[in-house]
Amino acid sequence: MRKSHGPGLAVTLGLTAVTAIASPTAVAGTTPGTASAGTADTCPSVVALVARGSEENDVYAPSPANGHSNGYEGETLHRFLTYATAVHPDLFGSDEPTGQGPEEGLGERAVLALDADHYPARFPVGEPGEVPDPATLAGGVGMFIDSMAQGLPGGVRMVEQYESSTGCRPDYVGLGYSQGVAALAPVQHRLASEGRLRGAVYLGNPFHRVPDLIGGGAMSTVPVHSYCVDDDFVCDPGPRSALLAVQDDEGAGAHDSYFAGAATDPSTAGVQERAAADVFAGLIR
């Protein structure tokens, strides 16, 4: 969640909306990215289906570090993939793409991120250091609800479009951060019911309440690794985490900190960071 400030009421309203909209049973059927992660001749056996956090709308160039994705993995999961490929350098193909699409150089594994057309990832609630006024707050919550209304069926549509356009029918691993965890829910439940979801890795999961996970249904049949850092107000809520997020003029407290150091210097990674990368590597191999 980038630059999401004044989080108390905004996050309470937003997470309430996530819980209501992203029910495990709610399976529904002008950007530079594409929905292609392979062709019939170069189909990956496994695809990481990725959904970014709120307001993480920068687009990244394809590279071996992000699995030659379409660029919509967002800042936090881009850091995660950068770290994961540093400690597991064989995860994705090492060849540089030729410009024909993100399927180039992928090998047996690929990354497909929900793009802005399928999932806007919006939740603007003010600028750094700003306490949002009621109108700004209401507008931000409204955009968040609209983002979820598009994102929940958007994941299903994106997978359908990818498989239809490429002829590929791979297994999947879910990879979500913050709001993106909710956006993945319907498509993951469908894939799990088809026996094509190997598992999921989540960061800053709004359905995580330390030490437990909220959920079940079809996802209870696959491995789910949910990584929550201490004092992340989204998954470790309480007065302390909320206060630290409010006081952070640069971001949203611990919620913005996932893999910030490890992506730059893998030797600084903590035990939980390495565990999340190892679980992801084990699922996608």
PDB file of N, CA and C in Angstrom, residues 25-29 118 149-161 185-191:
ATOM      1  N   THR A  25     -16.678 -17.466  -1.250  1.00  0.00           N
ATOM      2  CA  THR A  25     -17.628 -18.093  -2.163  1.00  0.00           C
ATOM      3  C   THR A  25     -17.979 -17.182  -3.328  1.00  0.00           C
ATOM      4  N   ALA A  26     -17.421 -15.957  -3.356  1.00  0.00           N
ATOM      5  CA  ALA A  26     -17.806 -14.992  -4.379  1.00  0.00           C
ATOM      6  C   ALA A  26     -16.959 -15.152  -5.626  1.00  0.00           C
ATOM      7  N   VAL A  27     -17.041 -16.294  -6.297  1.00  0.00           N
ATOM      8  CA  VAL A  27     -16.279 -16.532  -7.510  1.00  0.00           C
ATOM      9  C   VAL A  27     -17.048 -15.964  -8.676  1.00  0.00           C
ATOM     10  N   ALA A  28     -16.487 -14.979  -9.381  1.00  0.00           N
ATOM     11  CA  ALA A  28     -17.136 -14.332 -10.501  1.00  0.00           C
ATOM     12  C   ALA A  28     -16.286 -14.516 -11.767  1.00  0.00           C
ATOM     13  N   GLY A  29     -17.152 -14.696 -12.452  1.00  0.00           N
ATOM     14  CA  GLY A  29     -16.481 -14.672 -13.699  1.00  0.00           C
ATOM     15  C   GLY A  29     -16.186 -13.180 -14.252  1.00  0.00           C
ATOM     16  N   HIS A 118      -7.723  -4.833 -15.429  1.00  0.00           N
ATOM     17  CA  HIS A 118      -8.458  -5.871 -14.712  1.00  0.00           C
ATOM     18  C   HIS A 118      -8.553  -5.602 -13.217  1.00  0.00           C
ATOM     19  N   ALA A 149     -14.448  -4.051  -6.891  1.00  0.00           N
ATOM     20  CA  ALA A 149     -15.533  -4.487  -7.762  1.00  0.00           C
ATOM     21  C   ALA A 149     -15.010  -4.897  -9.137  1.00  0.00           C
ATOM     22  N   GLN A 150     -13.929  -4.242  -9.589  1.00  0.00           N
ATOM     23  CA  GLN A 150     -13.306  -4.626 -10.852  1.00  0.00           C
ATOM     24  C   GLN A 150     -12.327  -5.789 -10.672  1.00  0.00           C
ATOM     25  N   GLY A 151     -11.581  -5.765  -9.564  1.00  0.00           N
ATOM     26  CA  GLY A 151     -10.510  -6.724  -9.374  1.00  0.00           C
ATOM     27  C   GLY A 151     -10.980  -8.137  -9.092  1.00  0.00           C
ATOM     28  N   LEU A 152     -12.079  -8.288  -8.363  1.00  0.00           N
ATOM     29  CA  LEU A 152     -12.532  -9.637  -8.010  1.00  0.00           C
ATOM     30  C   LEU A 152     -12.895 -10.460  -9.249  1.00  0.00           C
ATOM     31  N   PRO A 153     -13.718  -9.943 -10.160  1.00  0.00           N
ATOM     32  CA  PRO A 153     -13.942 -10.702 -11.404  1.00  0.00           C
ATOM     33  C   PRO A 153     -12.786 -10.549 -12.387  1.00  0.00           C
ATOM     34  N   GLY A 154     -11.971  -9.485 -12.209  1.00  0.00           N
ATOM     35  CA  GLY A 154     -10.880  -9.225 -13.144  1.00  0.00           C
ATOM     36  C   GLY A 154      -9.837 -10.318 -13.161  1.00  0.00           C
ATOM     37  N   GLY A 155      -9.546 -10.899 -12.012  1.00  0.00           N
ATOM     38  CA  GLY A 155      -8.574 -11.988 -11.971  1.00  0.00           C
ATOM     39  C   GLY A 155      -9.043 -13.195 -12.763  1.00  0.00           C
ATOM     40  N   VAL A 156     -10.317 -13.524 -12.609  1.00  0.00           N
ATOM     41  CA  VAL A 156     -10.893 -14.638 -13.367  1.00  0.00           C
ATOM     42  C   VAL A 156     -10.810 -14.355 -14.863  1.00  0.00           C
ATOM     43  N   ARG A 157     -11.196 -13.133 -15.263  1.00  0.00           N
ATOM     44  CA  ARG A 157     -11.175 -12.783 -16.683  1.00  0.00           C
ATOM     45  C   ARG A 157      -9.756 -12.804 -17.251  1.00  0.00           C
ATOM     46  N   MET A 158      -8.805 -12.332 -16.448  1.00  0.00           N
ATOM     47  CA  MET A 158      -7.433 -12.273 -16.966  1.00  0.00           C
ATOM     48  C   MET A 158      -6.872 -13.661 -17.221  1.00  0.00           C
ATOM     49  N   VAL A 159      -7.142 -14.589 -16.312  1.00  0.00           N
ATOM     50  CA  VAL A 159      -6.691 -15.961 -16.525  1.00  0.00           C
ATOM     51  C   VAL A 159      -7.392 -16.569 -17.740  1.00  0.00           C
ATOM     52  N   GLU A 160      -8.689 -16.334 -17.863  1.00  0.00           N
ATOM     53  CA  GLU A 160      -9.419 -16.862 -19.018  1.00  0.00           C
ATOM     54  C   GLU A 160      -8.855 -16.304 -20.320  1.00  0.00           C
ATOM     55  N   GLN A 161      -8.564 -14.990 -20.344  1.00  0.00           N
ATOM     56  CA  GLN A 161      -8.038 -14.369 -21.559  1.00  0.00           C
ATOM     57  C   GLN A 161      -6.634 -14.879 -21.876  1.00  0.00           C
ATOM     58  N   ALA A 185      -8.764 -13.652  -4.553  1.00  0.00           N
ATOM     59  CA  ALA A 185      -9.604 -14.667  -3.921  1.00  0.00           C
ATOM     60  C   ALA A 185     -10.487 -15.452  -4.896  1.00  0.00           C
ATOM     61  N   PRO A 186     -11.293 -14.796  -5.746  1.00  0.00           N
ATOM     62  CA  PRO A 186     -12.186 -15.592  -6.607  1.00  0.00           C
ATOM     63  C   PRO A 186     -11.453 -16.481  -7.595  1.00  0.00           C
ATOM     64  N   VAL A 187     -10.416 -15.939  -8.255  1.00  0.00           N
ATOM     65  CA  VAL A 187      -9.720 -16.749  -9.251  1.00  0.00           C
ATOM     66  C   VAL A 187      -8.969 -17.902  -8.585  1.00  0.00           C
ATOM     67  N   GLN A 188      -8.424 -17.677  -7.394  1.00  0.00           N
ATOM     68  CA  GLN A 188      -7.742 -18.765  -6.700  1.00  0.00           C
ATOM     69  C   GLN A 188      -8.711 -19.866  -6.302  1.00  0.00           C
ATOM     70  N   HIS A 189      -9.887 -19.499  -5.836  1.00  0.00           N
ATOM     71  CA  HIS A 189     -10.858 -20.518  -5.461  1.00  0.00           C
ATOM     72  C   HIS A 189     -11.304 -21.330  -6.682  1.00  0.00           C
ATOM     73  N   ARG A 190     -11.444 -20.667  -7.814  1.00  0.00           N
ATOM     74  CA  ARG A 190     -11.802 -21.415  -9.027  1.00  0.00           C
ATOM     75  C   ARG A 190     -10.677 -22.368  -9.416  1.00  0.00           C
ATOM     76  N   LEU A 191      -9.447 -21.863  -9.414  1.00  0.00           N
ATOM     77  CA  LEU A 191      -8.311 -22.719  -9.782  1.00  0.00           C
ATOM     78  C   LEU A 191      -8.144 -23.875  -8.803  1.00  0.00           C
TER      79      LEU A 191
END
